Coordinates of C-alpha atoms in Angstrom, one line a residue:
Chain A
X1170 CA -19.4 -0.9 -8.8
X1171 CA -16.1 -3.1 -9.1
X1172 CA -14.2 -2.5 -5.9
X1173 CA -12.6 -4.4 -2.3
X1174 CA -15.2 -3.6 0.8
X1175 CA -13.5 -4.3 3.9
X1176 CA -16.1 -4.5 7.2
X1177 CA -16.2 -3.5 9.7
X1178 CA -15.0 0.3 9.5
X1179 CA -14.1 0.2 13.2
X1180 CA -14.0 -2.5 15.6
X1181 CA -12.6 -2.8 19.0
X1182 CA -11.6 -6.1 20.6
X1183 CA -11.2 -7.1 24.5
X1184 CA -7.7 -8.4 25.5
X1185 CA -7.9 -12.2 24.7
X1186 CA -10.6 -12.0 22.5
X1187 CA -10.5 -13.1 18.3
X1188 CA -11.6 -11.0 16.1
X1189 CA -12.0 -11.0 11.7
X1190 CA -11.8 -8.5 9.3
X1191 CA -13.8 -9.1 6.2
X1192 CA -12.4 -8.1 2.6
X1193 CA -14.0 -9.3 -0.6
X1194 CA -13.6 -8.3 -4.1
X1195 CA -15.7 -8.3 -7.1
X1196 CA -12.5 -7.6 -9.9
X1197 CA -12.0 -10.9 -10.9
X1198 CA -8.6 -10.6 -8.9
X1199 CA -6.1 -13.7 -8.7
X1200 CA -4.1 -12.1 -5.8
X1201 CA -5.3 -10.4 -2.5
X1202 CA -3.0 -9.4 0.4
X1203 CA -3.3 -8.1 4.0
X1204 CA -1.4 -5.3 5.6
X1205 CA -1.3 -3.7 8.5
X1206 CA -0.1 0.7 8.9
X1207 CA 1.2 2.1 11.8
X1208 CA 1.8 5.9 12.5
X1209 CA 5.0 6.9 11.0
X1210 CA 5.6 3.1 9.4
X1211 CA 5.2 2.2 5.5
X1212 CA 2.8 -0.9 5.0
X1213 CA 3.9 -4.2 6.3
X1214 CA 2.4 -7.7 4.8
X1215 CA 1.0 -9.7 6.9
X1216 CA -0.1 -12.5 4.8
X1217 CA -0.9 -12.7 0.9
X1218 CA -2.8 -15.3 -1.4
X1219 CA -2.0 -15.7 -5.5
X1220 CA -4.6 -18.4 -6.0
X1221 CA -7.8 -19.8 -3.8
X1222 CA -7.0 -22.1 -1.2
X1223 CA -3.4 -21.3 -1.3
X1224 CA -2.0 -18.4 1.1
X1225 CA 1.8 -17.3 2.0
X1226 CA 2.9 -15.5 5.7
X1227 CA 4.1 -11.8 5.0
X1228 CA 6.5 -10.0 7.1
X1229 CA 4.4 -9.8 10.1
X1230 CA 2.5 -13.2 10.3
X1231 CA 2.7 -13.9 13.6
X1232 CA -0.8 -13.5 15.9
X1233 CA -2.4 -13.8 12.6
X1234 CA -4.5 -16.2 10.4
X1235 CA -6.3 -16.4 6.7
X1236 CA -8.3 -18.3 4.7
X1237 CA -8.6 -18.1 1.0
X1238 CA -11.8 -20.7 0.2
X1239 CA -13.5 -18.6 -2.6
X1240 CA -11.4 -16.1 -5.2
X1241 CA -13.3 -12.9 -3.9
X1242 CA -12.8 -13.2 -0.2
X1243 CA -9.7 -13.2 1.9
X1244 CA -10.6 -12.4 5.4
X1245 CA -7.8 -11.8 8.2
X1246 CA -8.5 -12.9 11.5
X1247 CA -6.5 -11.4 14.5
X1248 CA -6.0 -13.9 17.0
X1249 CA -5.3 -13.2 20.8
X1250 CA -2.0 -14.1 20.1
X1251 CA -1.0 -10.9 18.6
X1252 CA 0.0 -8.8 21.3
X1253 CA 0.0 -5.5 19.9
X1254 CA -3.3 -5.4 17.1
X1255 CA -4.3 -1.6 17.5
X1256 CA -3.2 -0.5 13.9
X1257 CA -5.1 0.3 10.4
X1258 CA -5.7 -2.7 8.4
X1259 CA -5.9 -2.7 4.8
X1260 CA -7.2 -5.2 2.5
X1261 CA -5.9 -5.3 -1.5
X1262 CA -6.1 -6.9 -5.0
X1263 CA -3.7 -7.3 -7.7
X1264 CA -4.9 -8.3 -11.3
X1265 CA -2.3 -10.8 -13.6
X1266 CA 1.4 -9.7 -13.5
X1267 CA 1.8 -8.8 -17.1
X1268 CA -1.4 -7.7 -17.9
X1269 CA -2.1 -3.8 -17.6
X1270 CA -4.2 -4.8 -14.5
X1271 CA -1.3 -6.1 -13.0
X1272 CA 1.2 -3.5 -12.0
X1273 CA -1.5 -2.1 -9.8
X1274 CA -2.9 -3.3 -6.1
X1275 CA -5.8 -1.9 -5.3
X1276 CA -6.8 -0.9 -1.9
X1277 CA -10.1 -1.4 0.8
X1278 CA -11.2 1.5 2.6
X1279 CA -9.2 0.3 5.7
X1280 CA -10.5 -1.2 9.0
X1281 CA -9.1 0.8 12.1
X1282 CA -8.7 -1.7 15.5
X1283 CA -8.7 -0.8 18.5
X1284 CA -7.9 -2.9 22.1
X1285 CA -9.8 -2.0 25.1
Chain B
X328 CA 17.6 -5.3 3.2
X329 CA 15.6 -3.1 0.9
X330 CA 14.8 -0.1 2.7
X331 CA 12.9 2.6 0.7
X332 CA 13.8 6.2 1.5
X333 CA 11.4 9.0 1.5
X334 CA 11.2 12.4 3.3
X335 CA 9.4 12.2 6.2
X336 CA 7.3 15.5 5.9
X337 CA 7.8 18.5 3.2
X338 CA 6.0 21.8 3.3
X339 CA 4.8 23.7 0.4
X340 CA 2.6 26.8 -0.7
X341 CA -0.8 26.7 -2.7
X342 CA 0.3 26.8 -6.5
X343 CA 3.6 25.9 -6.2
X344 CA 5.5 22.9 -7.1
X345 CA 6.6 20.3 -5.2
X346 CA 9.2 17.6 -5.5
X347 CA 9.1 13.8 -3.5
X348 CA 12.1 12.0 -3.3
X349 CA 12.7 8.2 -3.3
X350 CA 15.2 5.9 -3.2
X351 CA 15.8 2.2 -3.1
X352 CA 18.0 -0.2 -3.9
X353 CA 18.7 -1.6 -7.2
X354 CA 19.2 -5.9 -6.8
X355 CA 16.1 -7.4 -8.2
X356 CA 14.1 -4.0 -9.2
X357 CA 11.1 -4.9 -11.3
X358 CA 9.2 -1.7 -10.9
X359 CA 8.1 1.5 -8.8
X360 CA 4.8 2.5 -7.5
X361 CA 3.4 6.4 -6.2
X362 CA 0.4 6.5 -3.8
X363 CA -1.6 8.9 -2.1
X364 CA -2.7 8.6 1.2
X365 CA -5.1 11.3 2.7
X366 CA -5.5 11.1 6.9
X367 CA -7.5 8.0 7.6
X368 CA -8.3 6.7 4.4
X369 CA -7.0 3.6 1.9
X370 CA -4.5 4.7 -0.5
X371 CA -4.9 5.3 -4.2
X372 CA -2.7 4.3 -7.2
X373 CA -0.8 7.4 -8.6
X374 CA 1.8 6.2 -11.2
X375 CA 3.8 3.2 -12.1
X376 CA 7.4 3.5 -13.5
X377 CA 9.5 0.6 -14.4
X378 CA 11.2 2.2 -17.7
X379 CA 13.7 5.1 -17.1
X380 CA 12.0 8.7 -17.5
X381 CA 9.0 10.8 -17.1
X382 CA 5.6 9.6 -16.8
X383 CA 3.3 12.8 -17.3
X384 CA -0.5 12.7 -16.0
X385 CA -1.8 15.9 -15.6
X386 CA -0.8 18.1 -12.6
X387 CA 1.2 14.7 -11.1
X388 CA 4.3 13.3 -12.9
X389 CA 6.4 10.3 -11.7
X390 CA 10.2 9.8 -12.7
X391 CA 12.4 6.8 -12.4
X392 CA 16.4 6.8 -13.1
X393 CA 17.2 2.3 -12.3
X394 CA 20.6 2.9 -12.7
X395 CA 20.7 5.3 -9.4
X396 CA 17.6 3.7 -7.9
X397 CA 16.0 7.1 -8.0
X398 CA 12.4 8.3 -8.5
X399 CA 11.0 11.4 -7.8
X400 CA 6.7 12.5 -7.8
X401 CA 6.2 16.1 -9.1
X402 CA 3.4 18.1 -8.3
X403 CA 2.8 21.0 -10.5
X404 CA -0.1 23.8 -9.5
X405 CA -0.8 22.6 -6.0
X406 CA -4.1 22.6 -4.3
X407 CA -4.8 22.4 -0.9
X408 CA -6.8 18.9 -1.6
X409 CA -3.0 17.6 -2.0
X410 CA -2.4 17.8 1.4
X411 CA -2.1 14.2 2.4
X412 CA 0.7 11.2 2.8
X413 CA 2.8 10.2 -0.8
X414 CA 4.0 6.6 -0.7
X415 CA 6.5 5.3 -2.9
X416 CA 6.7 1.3 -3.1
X417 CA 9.2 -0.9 -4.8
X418 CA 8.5 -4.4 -6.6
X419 CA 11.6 -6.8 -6.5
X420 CA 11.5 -10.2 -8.2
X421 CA 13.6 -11.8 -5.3
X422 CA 10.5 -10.6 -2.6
X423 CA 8.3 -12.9 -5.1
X424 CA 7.1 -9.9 -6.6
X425 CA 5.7 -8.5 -3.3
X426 CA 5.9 -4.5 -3.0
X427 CA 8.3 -2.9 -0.5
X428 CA 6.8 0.4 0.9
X429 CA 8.7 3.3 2.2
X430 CA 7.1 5.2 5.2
X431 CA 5.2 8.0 3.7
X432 CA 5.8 11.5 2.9
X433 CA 3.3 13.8 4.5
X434 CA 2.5 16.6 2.1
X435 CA 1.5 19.9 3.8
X436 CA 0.1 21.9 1.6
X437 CA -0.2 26.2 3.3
X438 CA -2.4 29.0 1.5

């Protein structure tokens, strides 16, 4: 089935520790983006890439990195940096802007984080 | 900034009909976007407006007024399955096309 799959599900991480959320895609997506959902927040970007090996900071960069080597992956690595990481993570694609595919991002089942 | 408006949480009864506000600013609108989020889960695509008027599909229709910067999500017949969290998101062409999202609007859906 054509979809995003986003692994793991649940992960927690120790204070100073890395950690990288996986998202790939099999839609023959140009443009895959990274947010990040708190309670009682709308979704803020955290980093977004139109084309492979190309990648721009969102809104909330900082404490985070990306790499963009092959079209259907886009993982998001949470560095110790980041001071406040517990939050739901979502992974999405975007088709061509103009195309019908294109006026619609669509989503990975979410990774929740948690710091212990 | 562009800061999208949305209730924060609305209550309505099983079978009813239920209106969602949303508002946004106007500079550099390219086109509007309806969600649904249910507790702990990714969301998924409602409707997409960028023309004024009514976009009917099935129980859920979306409306857009770009001269106000004004939409609204109608829910017609509700089921308790529609219990969840309604996001509205903006596209502006001076974001580089990036969509803006408003908080949420938790549904609550009672017998």
């Amino acid at each position: 089935d054509g979809g995003i799959t986003q692994s793991p599900k649940y992960l927690f991480r120790k204070e100073g520790q890395n950690v990288t959320l996986s998202c790939e895609q099999n839609l023959n997506h140009d443009a895959m983006y990274w947010y990040r959902q708190d309670p009682g927040q709308g979704l803020r970007l955290i980093y977004y890439s139109q084309i492979v090996n190309d990648f721009q900071k969102g809104d909330i960069a900082e404490g985070y990195s990306v790499s963009r080597e092959k079209k259907e992956s886009f993982p998001l690595t949470v560095t110790s940096a980041q001071k406040n990481p517990t939050a739901f993570y979502l992974c999405a694609s975007r088709g061509v802007l103009g195309t019908g595919d294109g006026n619609t991002i669509y989503f990975g089942e979410g990774s929740w984080l948690t710091v212990v | 900034g562009q800061n999208i408006d949305q209730p924060t949480e609305m209550t309505a009864t099983e079978g009813a009909i239920v209106q969602i506000n949303c508002t946004y600013q106007t500079s550099g609108f390219n086109g509007l976007f309806w969600y649904q989020q249910h507790a702990g889960e990714a969301p998924t695509f409602l409707s997409y407006n960028v023309l004024d008027g009514l976009e009917e599909k099935g129980r859920f229709s979306s409306f857009l007024s770009r001269s106000k910067g004004y939409s609204y999500l109608l829910l017609k017949e509700l089921q308790m399955k529609d219990s969840a969290s309604y996001l509205c998101a903006v596209r502006y062409m001076d974001s580089n096309y990036q969509l803006i999202w408003g908080a949420g609007t938790k549904l609550i859906i009672k017998p």
